[in-house]
XYZ file of C-alpha atoms in Angstrom:
724
model
C -48.807 -210.906 25.626
C -51.439 -211.151 28.164
C -54.167 -208.505 28.240
C -55.834 -209.400 31.969
C -55.435 -207.958 35.246
C -52.246 -211.030 35.876
C -50.630 -209.221 32.058
C -49.829 -205.938 33.737
C -49.283 -207.108 37.505
C -46.521 -209.114 35.529
C -45.292 -206.295 33.491
C -45.208 -204.154 37.016
C -42.873 -206.242 38.333
C -40.974 -206.478 35.353
C -40.148 -202.920 35.703
C -40.508 -202.735 39.594
C -37.423 -205.298 39.801
C -35.388 -202.437 37.721
C -36.754 -199.288 39.565
C -38.752 -197.920 36.883
C -41.768 -198.147 39.019
C -43.350 -194.502 40.028
C -43.871 -195.691 43.326
C -45.894 -193.366 45.629
C -43.986 -192.319 48.386
C -44.333 -192.614 52.094
C -44.426 -188.821 53.520
C -43.566 -188.930 56.649
C -45.278 -187.104 59.739
C -45.627 -183.634 59.858
C -45.054 -183.191 62.995
C -42.952 -180.096 64.917
C -39.811 -181.756 65.558
C -40.262 -183.116 61.952
C -40.876 -180.027 60.249
C -38.104 -178.661 62.123
C -35.396 -181.262 61.417
C -36.258 -181.077 57.576
C -36.329 -177.560 57.860
C -32.793 -177.768 59.311
C -31.737 -180.072 56.501
C -33.188 -178.196 53.429
C -31.325 -174.993 54.846
C -27.629 -176.537 54.762
C -28.486 -178.148 51.243
C -29.493 -175.336 49.694
C -26.795 -172.870 50.874
C -24.258 -175.422 49.539
C -26.282 -175.036 45.852
C -26.341 -171.110 46.467
C -22.482 -171.207 47.430
C -21.405 -173.053 44.311
C -23.822 -170.573 42.186
C -21.559 -168.192 43.978
C -18.806 -169.480 43.006
C -19.473 -170.390 39.684
C -19.827 -166.444 39.030
C -16.592 -166.218 38.384
C -15.486 -168.709 35.722
C -19.384 -168.441 34.325
C -19.427 -164.345 32.399
C -23.284 -164.517 32.734
C -24.286 -163.050 35.255
C -27.928 -163.069 34.276
C -28.068 -166.572 33.878
C -26.355 -167.453 37.399
C -29.080 -165.251 38.787
C -31.685 -167.175 36.975
C -30.119 -170.791 38.164
C -30.322 -169.155 41.313
C -34.144 -167.866 41.442
C -34.502 -171.719 40.575
C -33.163 -172.945 42.850
C -35.133 -170.276 45.718
C -38.009 -171.608 44.094
C -37.622 -175.278 43.671
C -37.534 -174.643 48.521
C -41.177 -174.493 48.441
C -41.626 -177.167 46.368
C -39.504 -179.796 48.019
C -40.767 -178.899 51.708
C -44.434 -179.483 50.725
C -43.242 -182.624 48.269
C -41.601 -184.249 51.102
C -44.568 -183.836 53.618
C -46.909 -185.533 50.629
C -47.712 -188.828 49.060
C -46.902 -187.812 45.146
C -45.426 -190.448 43.411
C -41.461 -189.218 43.308
C -42.103 -190.375 39.544
C -43.606 -187.607 38.026
C -41.385 -185.009 39.845
C -37.850 -186.449 38.973
C -39.595 -187.005 35.122
C -41.077 -183.083 34.913
C -37.434 -181.147 36.567
C -35.556 -184.097 34.489
C -37.741 -182.967 30.523
C -37.599 -179.112 31.484
C -33.844 -179.140 32.940
C -32.853 -180.875 29.479
C -35.301 -179.137 26.968
C -33.478 -175.304 28.827
C -30.165 -176.796 28.560
C -30.632 -177.080 24.987
C -32.580 -174.205 24.477
C -28.944 -172.078 27.107
C -26.389 -174.324 24.496
C -27.825 -172.384 21.257
C -28.952 -169.189 22.742
C -26.837 -167.924 25.892
C -23.574 -166.609 24.764
C -21.619 -169.047 28.077
C -20.086 -171.985 26.405
C -19.927 -170.945 22.649
C -17.606 -168.337 24.080
C -13.792 -169.346 24.075
C -11.542 -172.811 22.690
C -12.436 -175.770 23.455
C -9.996 -175.573 26.657
C -12.030 -172.921 28.816
C -15.383 -174.611 27.033
C -14.690 -177.605 28.636
C -13.832 -175.588 32.561
C -17.687 -173.710 31.615
C -19.387 -176.967 30.294
C -18.256 -179.296 33.069
C -19.149 -176.146 35.842
C -22.592 -175.326 34.258
C -23.165 -179.104 33.551
C -22.451 -179.861 37.338
C -25.213 -177.030 38.469
C -27.789 -177.055 36.337
C -28.207 -180.861 36.883
C -28.583 -179.769 40.767
C -30.624 -176.594 39.712
C -33.711 -178.455 38.465
C -33.288 -182.170 40.453
C -33.846 -179.223 43.422
C -37.546 -179.313 42.654
C -37.356 -183.345 42.450
C -36.223 -184.350 46.197
C -38.012 -186.463 49.058
C -36.067 -187.906 51.295
C -32.573 -187.159 52.750
C -30.910 -188.448 50.760
C -32.292 -187.102 47.397
C -31.207 -184.117 49.155
C -27.350 -185.167 49.978
C -27.205 -186.185 46.312
C -28.219 -183.020 45.156
C -26.019 -180.753 46.753
C -23.038 -182.544 47.090
C -21.904 -182.787 43.543
C -21.744 -178.982 43.962
C -18.097 -179.385 44.755
C -17.409 -181.150 42.149
C -17.043 -178.185 39.936
C -14.794 -175.668 42.401
C -11.491 -177.004 41.815
C -12.075 -176.122 38.386
C -13.195 -172.482 39.152
C -10.768 -171.859 41.520
C -8.079 -173.248 39.150
C -9.516 -170.800 36.471
C -10.312 -168.023 38.595
C -9.720 -167.491 41.789
C -11.650 -164.541 42.748
C -12.953 -163.418 46.168
C -16.620 -164.312 45.207
C -15.182 -167.576 44.111
C -13.818 -168.490 47.746
C -16.458 -167.277 48.862
C -19.060 -169.059 47.653
C -16.870 -172.319 48.217
C -17.036 -171.554 52.074
C -20.211 -171.283 51.687
C -20.468 -175.068 50.512
C -17.881 -176.059 52.629
C -20.610 -174.975 55.469
C -23.283 -176.058 53.991
C -22.463 -179.676 52.601
C -21.137 -179.944 56.445
C -24.332 -179.492 58.327
C -25.324 -182.284 55.120
C -23.297 -184.516 56.204
C -24.166 -184.367 59.808
C -27.958 -184.664 59.414
C -27.816 -187.099 57.233
C -26.004 -189.371 59.614
C -28.342 -187.980 62.698
C -31.246 -189.714 60.055
C -29.837 -192.626 59.717
C -28.871 -193.036 63.713
C -32.802 -191.972 63.736
C -34.048 -194.975 61.873
C -32.046 -197.561 63.504
C -32.988 -195.889 67.382
C -36.575 -196.177 66.057
C -36.743 -199.826 65.839
C -36.435 -199.530 68.976
C -37.724 -196.144 70.487
C -39.210 -193.491 69.099
C -36.937 -190.471 68.158
C -37.833 -187.594 69.466
C -35.835 -183.664 69.657
C -34.094 -183.142 73.048
C -36.073 -179.545 74.992
C -35.970 -178.250 78.299
C -33.940 -175.412 79.584
C -32.410 -172.547 76.785
C -30.792 -173.288 73.932
C -26.721 -172.702 74.935
C -24.362 -173.420 71.704
C -21.777 -175.641 72.530
C -17.758 -175.142 71.592
C -17.543 -178.761 69.318
C -20.986 -177.791 67.759
C -21.742 -177.476 64.047
C -22.848 -173.518 64.092
C -19.610 -172.925 65.237
C -17.332 -175.317 62.809
C -19.469 -172.984 60.015
C -18.843 -169.678 61.898
C -15.584 -170.424 61.790
C -14.912 -171.880 58.288
C -16.635 -168.418 57.268
C -14.783 -166.365 59.066
C -11.725 -168.536 57.724
C -12.822 -168.098 54.238
C -13.594 -164.317 54.209
C -9.447 -163.936 55.851
C -8.797 -166.009 52.607
C -10.711 -164.210 50.560
C -9.603 -161.017 51.260
C -5.958 -161.940 51.655
C -6.199 -163.687 47.771
C -7.931 -160.946 46.463
C -4.780 -159.200 46.833
C -2.045 -160.964 46.787
C -0.789 -163.300 43.812
C 2.645 -165.978 43.875
C 4.896 -163.931 42.877
C 7.842 -166.361 43.644
C 8.767 -168.598 41.522
C 6.909 -172.171 43.426
C 3.798 -170.555 43.681
C 3.308 -169.776 39.833
C 4.916 -172.724 38.840
C 2.253 -174.550 41.284
C -0.490 -172.444 40.008
C 0.770 -173.299 35.875
C 0.808 -176.596 36.605
C -2.366 -177.806 38.184
C -3.888 -175.660 35.802
C -1.584 -176.962 32.779
C -2.260 -180.240 34.059
C -6.043 -180.321 34.852
C -6.578 -179.043 31.196
C -4.556 -181.960 30.316
C -6.843 -184.600 31.816
C -9.544 -182.909 30.344
C -8.550 -182.561 27.133
C -6.271 -185.064 25.177
C -6.424 -184.407 21.635
C -3.552 -181.712 21.487
C -2.028 -178.962 23.067
C -5.173 -176.320 23.554
C -2.673 -172.830 24.390
C 0.477 -171.573 24.515
C 1.813 -171.422 27.852
C 5.830 -169.532 27.824
C 7.685 -171.323 29.985
C 10.639 -170.681 32.355
C 13.411 -172.085 30.897
C 14.134 -171.785 26.352
C 16.362 -175.366 25.826
C 18.835 -174.566 22.753
C 19.971 -177.245 20.541
C 16.494 -179.496 20.201
C 15.784 -179.738 16.629
C 13.239 -176.406 15.192
C 9.261 -177.753 15.310
C 8.027 -178.687 11.929
C 6.540 -175.637 10.844
C 2.582 -175.301 10.831
C -0.168 -173.328 9.305
C -2.200 -172.842 12.007
C -3.571 -169.250 12.929
C -2.116 -168.103 15.481
C -3.277 -164.202 16.165
C -4.383 -161.559 13.488
C -4.412 -157.766 14.406
C -5.371 -154.617 12.326
C -2.745 -151.851 12.864
C -1.110 -148.938 11.422
C 2.253 -151.196 10.640
C 3.377 -154.415 11.101
C 3.972 -155.377 14.502
C 6.040 -158.156 16.128
C 3.991 -159.749 18.693
C 6.143 -160.494 21.853
C 5.303 -162.970 24.667
C 8.237 -163.136 26.891
C 12.014 -162.350 27.563
C 15.001 -164.284 28.963
C 17.836 -162.912 30.712
C 20.194 -166.040 31.860
C 22.363 -167.879 29.717
C 23.828 -171.143 30.650
C 25.164 -172.834 27.831
C 22.365 -174.765 26.487
C 19.548 -173.045 27.093
C 17.879 -169.866 28.505
C 16.463 -169.330 31.934
C 14.073 -166.399 33.619
C 14.908 -164.945 36.402
C 13.088 -164.472 39.400
C 11.262 -161.165 38.788
C 9.117 -158.644 40.345
C 5.841 -158.539 39.397
C 4.083 -155.490 39.708
C 0.144 -155.779 39.692
C -1.594 -153.656 36.923
C -4.767 -151.449 37.931
C -7.878 -151.260 35.435
C -8.849 -147.462 34.671
C -11.972 -147.152 32.608
C -11.909 -150.381 31.133
C -8.401 -149.768 30.233
C -5.514 -152.297 31.738
C -2.340 -149.228 33.312
C 0.770 -150.617 32.564
C 3.973 -149.698 34.079
C 5.484 -145.886 32.732
C 8.101 -146.235 30.152
C 10.691 -145.318 32.998
C 9.806 -148.237 34.623
C 10.369 -149.659 31.648
C 13.194 -148.703 30.536
C 12.458 -146.472 27.427
C 12.776 -142.939 25.957
C 9.888 -141.469 24.813
C 11.579 -139.791 22.409
C 12.570 -142.201 19.961
C 8.711 -143.756 19.927
C 5.302 -142.998 18.266
C 2.141 -143.974 19.620
C -0.650 -146.907 17.841
C -3.506 -148.377 18.252
C -3.878 -152.109 17.972
C -6.526 -154.329 17.881
C -5.581 -158.123 18.036
C -7.349 -161.119 18.221
C -6.497 -164.900 19.936
C -6.970 -167.578 17.343
C -5.447 -170.000 19.458
C -5.258 -170.518 22.892
C -2.850 -168.658 24.926
C -2.221 -169.101 28.688
C 0.085 -167.238 31.325
C 1.708 -164.236 28.958
C -0.115 -162.063 27.003
C 0.445 -161.454 23.145
C 1.244 -157.478 22.500
C 3.585 -155.390 20.493
C 6.742 -153.899 22.333
C 5.932 -151.043 24.074
C 2.524 -151.326 25.734
C 1.339 -148.595 27.606
C -2.681 -149.867 28.333
C -4.119 -153.488 27.076
C -8.301 -153.467 27.114
C -8.731 -157.267 27.937
C -11.908 -159.125 30.031
C -9.758 -160.791 32.590
C -9.537 -161.097 36.499
C -6.083 -159.663 37.047
C -3.173 -158.822 35.465
C 0.561 -158.299 36.214
C 3.694 -157.156 34.795
C 7.301 -157.209 35.456
C 9.877 -153.923 34.024
C 10.762 -156.324 31.076
C 7.765 -155.367 29.811
C 6.302 -158.896 30.008
C 2.357 -159.356 30.789
C 0.867 -162.024 32.784
C -3.045 -162.264 33.348
C -4.813 -164.773 35.144
C -7.496 -167.318 33.719
C -7.169 -168.243 29.869
C -7.405 -166.619 26.209
C -9.631 -168.447 24.192
C -9.975 -168.194 20.163
C -11.732 -165.728 19.061
C -11.315 -163.145 22.014
C -10.459 -159.504 20.405
C -8.331 -157.172 22.701
C -6.947 -153.364 22.181
C -3.390 -152.772 23.115
C -1.910 -149.107 23.178
C 1.048 -149.241 22.312
C 4.242 -147.028 21.942
C 6.058 -149.227 18.945
C 9.792 -147.706 19.113
C 10.517 -145.544 15.701
C 14.154 -144.395 15.862
C 17.037 -145.949 16.679
C 18.650 -143.144 18.822
C 17.094 -140.331 20.338
C 17.253 -136.978 19.171
C 20.241 -134.734 21.044
C 19.348 -134.000 23.780
C 16.750 -136.216 24.881
C 17.483 -137.106 28.773
C 19.041 -140.161 29.585
C 17.038 -143.188 30.213
C 16.546 -145.339 33.534
C 18.347 -148.430 33.521
C 15.485 -150.743 34.168
C 16.200 -154.633 34.493
C 19.738 -154.791 33.941
C 20.653 -157.077 36.701
C 21.477 -160.291 34.709
C 21.819 -158.195 30.790
C 25.430 -158.365 30.849
C 25.514 -162.009 32.406
C 27.519 -164.983 30.991
C 28.769 -167.920 32.066
C 32.065 -169.322 33.362
C 32.269 -171.993 30.366
C 32.056 -169.683 27.362
C 34.741 -170.674 25.038
C 37.559 -167.906 24.596
C 36.945 -168.155 20.517
C 33.857 -166.316 21.227
C 34.844 -164.019 22.733
C 37.774 -163.159 20.535
C 35.263 -163.302 17.370
C 32.814 -160.938 19.337
C 36.085 -158.195 20.498
C 36.985 -159.219 15.717
C 33.532 -158.026 15.032
C 34.086 -154.773 16.760
C 37.165 -153.801 15.840
C 36.650 -154.851 12.225
C 33.395 -152.708 12.231
C 35.289 -149.450 14.016
C 32.380 -149.769 17.070
C 32.727 -148.167 20.027
C 29.189 -146.933 21.361
C 26.602 -149.219 21.334
C 24.226 -148.219 18.689
C 27.570 -149.104 17.127
C 28.011 -152.193 17.931
C 24.704 -153.435 18.256
C 24.532 -152.873 14.228
C 27.575 -154.149 13.677
C 26.831 -157.257 15.859
C 23.429 -158.041 13.747
C 24.778 -157.690 10.275
C 28.048 -159.998 10.670
C 25.578 -162.338 12.700
C 23.011 -162.001 9.880
C 25.224 -162.271 6.204
C 28.089 -165.041 7.483
C 25.514 -167.583 9.047
C 22.536 -169.569 7.190
C 19.313 -169.994 8.090
C 18.229 -173.537 8.180
C 15.310 -175.355 10.023
C 17.158 -178.534 9.826
C 20.398 -176.840 11.803
C 22.246 -179.963 13.718
C 21.407 -181.019 16.972
C 23.599 -179.464 19.708
C 26.187 -182.124 20.883
C 26.628 -182.504 24.757
C 28.712 -180.620 26.907
C 28.610 -178.332 23.504
C 27.962 -174.400 24.075
C 25.598 -173.516 21.889
C 26.455 -170.025 20.539
C 30.055 -171.528 20.481
C 28.691 -174.842 18.479
C 26.717 -172.355 15.973
C 29.506 -170.095 15.210
C 32.113 -171.595 15.026
C 30.647 -175.878 13.594
C 27.270 -176.228 11.980
C 27.372 -172.030 10.696
C 23.268 -172.650 10.362
C 20.553 -172.362 12.272
C 17.106 -171.225 13.072
C 15.766 -167.456 14.747
C 16.849 -169.485 18.594
C 20.515 -169.940 16.826
C 20.391 -166.029 15.552
C 19.600 -164.499 18.312
C 21.338 -166.362 20.889
C 24.315 -165.352 19.259
C 24.065 -161.933 19.102
C 22.679 -161.890 22.716
C 26.178 -163.610 23.870
C 28.371 -161.621 21.411
C 27.008 -158.010 22.782
C 27.022 -158.749 26.331
C 30.745 -160.080 25.633
C 31.097 -156.511 23.989
C 29.163 -154.625 27.254
C 25.808 -154.265 25.872
C 23.315 -154.574 27.907
C 20.938 -157.886 26.419
C 18.241 -159.970 26.508
C 16.432 -162.354 24.379
C 13.050 -162.003 23.888
C 10.237 -164.218 22.226
C 6.759 -164.736 20.501
C 5.661 -164.088 16.835
C 6.932 -161.919 14.039
C 4.465 -159.079 12.378
C 2.899 -162.188 10.546
C 1.345 -161.142 6.874
C -1.153 -158.759 5.431
C -4.480 -159.978 3.737
C -5.363 -157.558 1.553
C -9.057 -159.215 1.776
C -9.732 -158.935 5.524
C -6.729 -155.711 6.560
C -5.584 -157.934 8.615
C -2.156 -159.300 10.041
C -2.345 -162.931 9.879
C 0.051 -164.604 12.642
C 0.856 -168.261 12.229
C 2.123 -170.847 13.796
C 5.461 -170.832 11.829
C 5.817 -167.031 12.080
C 7.205 -168.301 16.515
C 10.090 -166.247 16.280
C 12.909 -164.522 18.981
C 15.083 -161.996 18.641
C 17.372 -159.384 21.169
C 16.864 -156.433 22.903
C 19.475 -153.967 23.282
C 19.456 -151.035 26.326
C 21.023 -147.724 24.443
C 21.816 -145.128 26.600
C 19.229 -142.751 25.632
C 16.856 -144.622 23.829
C 16.548 -147.469 25.762
C 15.290 -151.108 25.100
C 15.014 -151.406 21.621
C 14.281 -154.394 19.111
C 17.349 -155.875 16.847
C 17.102 -158.673 15.090
C 19.584 -160.939 13.592
C 18.024 -163.788 11.465
C 18.772 -163.430 7.634
C 14.968 -161.994 6.554
C 12.961 -164.709 4.241
C 11.790 -164.847 0.798
C 8.200 -164.993 0.945
C 5.285 -165.471 -1.402
C 2.842 -162.251 -1.516
C -0.049 -162.205 -3.403
C -1.388 -160.649 -6.407
C -2.238 -157.109 -5.520
C -5.558 -156.591 -7.591
C -7.934 -158.500 -9.416
C -9.006 -162.160 -9.650
C -5.811 -162.393 -7.194
C -7.957 -160.894 -4.450
C -11.107 -161.754 -5.132
C -9.566 -165.229 -4.230
C -7.998 -164.229 -1.334
C -11.304 -163.048 -0.228
C -13.667 -166.016 -1.325
C -10.693 -168.194 1.083
C -10.664 -165.629 3.664
C -14.447 -166.215 3.862
C -14.555 -169.678 4.092
C -11.849 -169.287 6.660
C -13.761 -167.923 8.837
C -16.744 -170.051 8.405
C -14.801 -173.204 9.031
C -13.321 -171.375 11.629
C -16.846 -170.676 12.949
C -18.310 -174.113 12.420
C -15.154 -175.987 14.262
C -15.449 -172.917 17.359
C -19.322 -173.863 17.592
C -19.376 -177.652 16.555
C -21.443 -178.533 19.194
C -24.392 -175.442 18.505
C -24.764 -176.579 14.780
C -25.059 -180.433 15.883
C -27.897 -179.732 18.218
C -29.137 -176.911 15.695
C -29.000 -179.666 12.950
C -30.785 -182.431 15.436
C -33.617 -179.024 16.527
C -34.357 -179.059 12.683
C -34.927 -182.372 11.850
C -37.030 -183.008 15.183
C -39.601 -179.937 14.233
C -39.373 -180.948 10.517
C -40.313 -184.493 11.318
C -42.895 -182.810 14.397
C -44.303 -180.213 12.314
C -45.906 -182.638 9.694
C -46.244 -185.054 12.271
C -48.826 -182.381 14.559
C -49.808 -181.002 11.030
C -51.544 -184.320 10.351
C -52.919 -185.033 13.849
C -54.060 -181.368 14.185
C -56.022 -181.620 10.416
C -57.423 -185.128 11.862
C -58.546 -184.043 15.664
C -61.328 -183.553 17.083
C -62.050 -180.163 18.225
C -62.825 -180.106 21.404
C -65.890 -178.277 22.877
C -66.374 -176.307 26.185
C -68.447 -178.886 29.098
C -71.740 -178.642 29.460
C -72.857 -178.066 26.112
C -76.374 -178.968 24.826
C -76.764 -181.989 22.674
C -78.005 -179.910 19.437
C -74.420 -177.650 19.813
C -72.914 -181.269 19.158
C -74.078 -182.987 16.733
C -74.005 -179.185 14.946
C -70.085 -178.953 16.495
C -69.612 -182.936 14.387
C -71.494 -182.210 10.930
C -69.337 -179.510 10.800
C -66.192 -181.011 11.544
C -66.753 -183.974 8.397
C -67.682 -181.219 5.863
C -64.527 -180.043 7.062
C -62.746 -183.173 6.518
C -63.991 -183.988 3.649
C -62.541 -180.933 1.550
C -59.535 -183.768 1.275
C -61.842 -185.886 -0.889
C -62.653 -183.474 -3.307
C -66.154 -183.285 -1.961
C -67.198 -179.648 -0.449
C -70.612 -178.502 -0.344
C -72.102 -175.630 -1.312
C -74.687 -173.014 0.045
C -77.371 -173.966 -2.219
C -76.479 -177.405 -1.769
C -79.461 -178.818 0.746
C -77.993 -181.437 2.992
C -79.707 -184.774 1.559
C -78.514 -184.006 -1.559
C -75.039 -183.768 -0.672
C -75.295 -187.007 0.759
C -76.728 -188.033 -2.770
C -73.838 -186.549 -4.729
C -71.136 -187.935 -2.240
C -72.356 -191.748 -1.869
C -71.971 -191.744 -5.912
C -67.909 -190.340 -5.882
C -67.029 -192.084 -2.754
C -70.067 -194.884 -1.167
C -67.780 -196.136 1.152
C -68.555 -192.977 3.134
C -72.320 -193.259 2.595
C -73.030 -194.699 5.429
C -71.784 -192.407 8.670
C -72.529 -188.948 6.700
C -75.915 -190.200 6.412
C -75.630 -190.896 10.045
C -74.898 -187.747 11.082
C -76.930 -185.254 8.632
C -79.865 -187.079 9.789
C -78.963 -186.341 13.365
C -77.827 -182.417 11.920
C -81.314 -182.017 10.123
C -83.508 -183.267 13.143
C -81.170 -181.157 15.723
C -81.591 -177.971 13.033
C -85.373 -178.039 12.234
C -87.089 -180.352 15.169
C -89.178 -179.170 17.696
C -87.876 -179.626 20.717
C -84.232 -180.560 22.080
C -82.117 -183.437 20.292
C -81.356 -185.958 22.887
C -77.910 -186.897 24.441
C -78.105 -190.097 22.514
C -78.213 -188.185 19.170
C -75.442 -186.338 19.488
C -73.452 -190.028 20.831
C -74.354 -191.382 17.518
C -73.203 -188.363 16.275
C -69.795 -188.439 17.409
C -69.186 -192.432 16.814
C -70.741 -191.068 13.332
C -67.772 -189.144 12.937
C -65.060 -190.747 14.624
C -65.788 -193.637 11.783
C -65.717 -191.326 9.215
C -62.491 -189.773 10.030
C -60.399 -193.020 9.831
C -61.847 -193.256 6.420
C -61.197 -190.195 5.294
C -57.978 -190.108 6.430
C -56.917 -193.809 5.539
C -53.510 -194.570 3.871
C -53.448 -194.877 0.279
C -53.036 -198.705 0.316
C -55.985 -199.042 2.653
C -58.403 -196.945 0.516
C -57.517 -199.012 -2.704
C -57.372 -202.430 -1.181
C -60.876 -201.489 0.135
C -61.835 -200.395 -3.483
């Protein structure tokens, strides 16, 4: 490659055509008009960026990180102002800000608990928002033109959809209003700038002057103020009202879920109970995927939802009245036991610590009957069937505590007050198309068991369904037009939990006993090694909840008990179980933090390489002296540096060895170093023992000899062998 000016010019042109060269910035004239125009544009841009950070506080649970980014953006304001009116090449601000942003992002990702907490779904939300706003934060230092300002601030709006879907809080909506107002100002400013550039070709653009300033109804200021007022009203309403009708809940759920599916395509990321429970479909294949773990004194079912409308081929959830819950002392307070229809005389209080091992959205898994839940979510609601709905997403690894009043008896003690009849509007509903033989069977069961009271009827029906039918996940599909319960009771006589629970609910309703279908998970399997219950995907379950006059809503499970293998108690079995649990926890941690693990591995590799390369560089570097030192100091410094390097060749000058004697010793063992060492020794002796100061030429010769000596001392081994 040519080394002269022509070669440099061709290299410059090559990079110039690809936009790599650090062009000097042609600074605009710093006139009062230009300053006012650029200040207005910067205020609009910074309003957009700071508004985006305000909105992000609703999704990123780290106020310190958001505050740090806001401080950085604020600091960037005077920097961008100064750079705009300077001729500094934009190449350097761009690369410096890019480098600092990259290093800072790696540090935040590794050491700041934001994206590491949660599932891949919530991690995707937070990662996207964080990346958008992190790049925006540091790119603010490299803003030079109106186009730079627009390209930096406008991407902030891209994260607002994620924020508003995941956490539509008052703060998020206020931040959105700021983004909208700043964006409008930016767009207007960019349009005005382009227009002025076109006008400047024939006439000089100036600001309109004269007279007092009067805002007009169609000005940008009026539009921003109107947007701000509307946003404040909308935020106040949204903070207190959530979609309670079916259309509103469906829209919010579907938007969130579709967005999650667009971002993550490697399978379902969360459990979302549907409004309907289809019957007659093949049972899903059993999976050993861990869903929940909990610590409690007794085993408990984890309840997610209820269904009250039986339609022959499906269960459907009727329209519900959702009551917004309040938080007191960190605990979400549930509806009272009277509002849920449960007698306190038949319950015992328990505290359950639950950890989500999979993603949950919409309905929160809790035992029946919840009294309070300690969990960090923006809002919670509850209906009178005991379903607990929450805003947002419950990621893997999130632990929450539920205080429950678990029913401990079927019948209340004599003299107990009656229970309020809640959630009864559809508790006896049956379709008109229900076959008559199902109704006849219900009456026959009651007659054979001589059951009259609701408690006796519930026990009789549960026992009949549980003992007369077989459990089989491969139950035949439901023929079109057939009633699901009728087909199970009289034709197939085999099924899984949906079959047994649906049959018991329909038979009890026919006998006048209020019933509803509950879904969730069985109590799971107790693990002695970890002292927790593990609930897996295959533990998904359905059962019936029956209303008894003095007891209230209590569950009956008509599904036959399945024999389960239990691990050996004590000895080697428990030890192996503990080892397996430890490996499972380690594997889960690595899976959840796989991005951080990869980045940490890369950083360790970079650190090892940097230490090895940096150590070699540090050892062979010429240690600098302060500016303005004398020639004598430079010569002595060079000689002492040479002595330190020579120790690598096992040449050590002792305090009793004279300088020239050391040269003779070194010449015999390492003759290739003799010439440079002789020069350094000669100048060193002259600087130490001469009457006057040493000339500067001696210092230059000493430093030149030191550099040549360095190349010979640190030469690769193969080069030394060749020279020998």
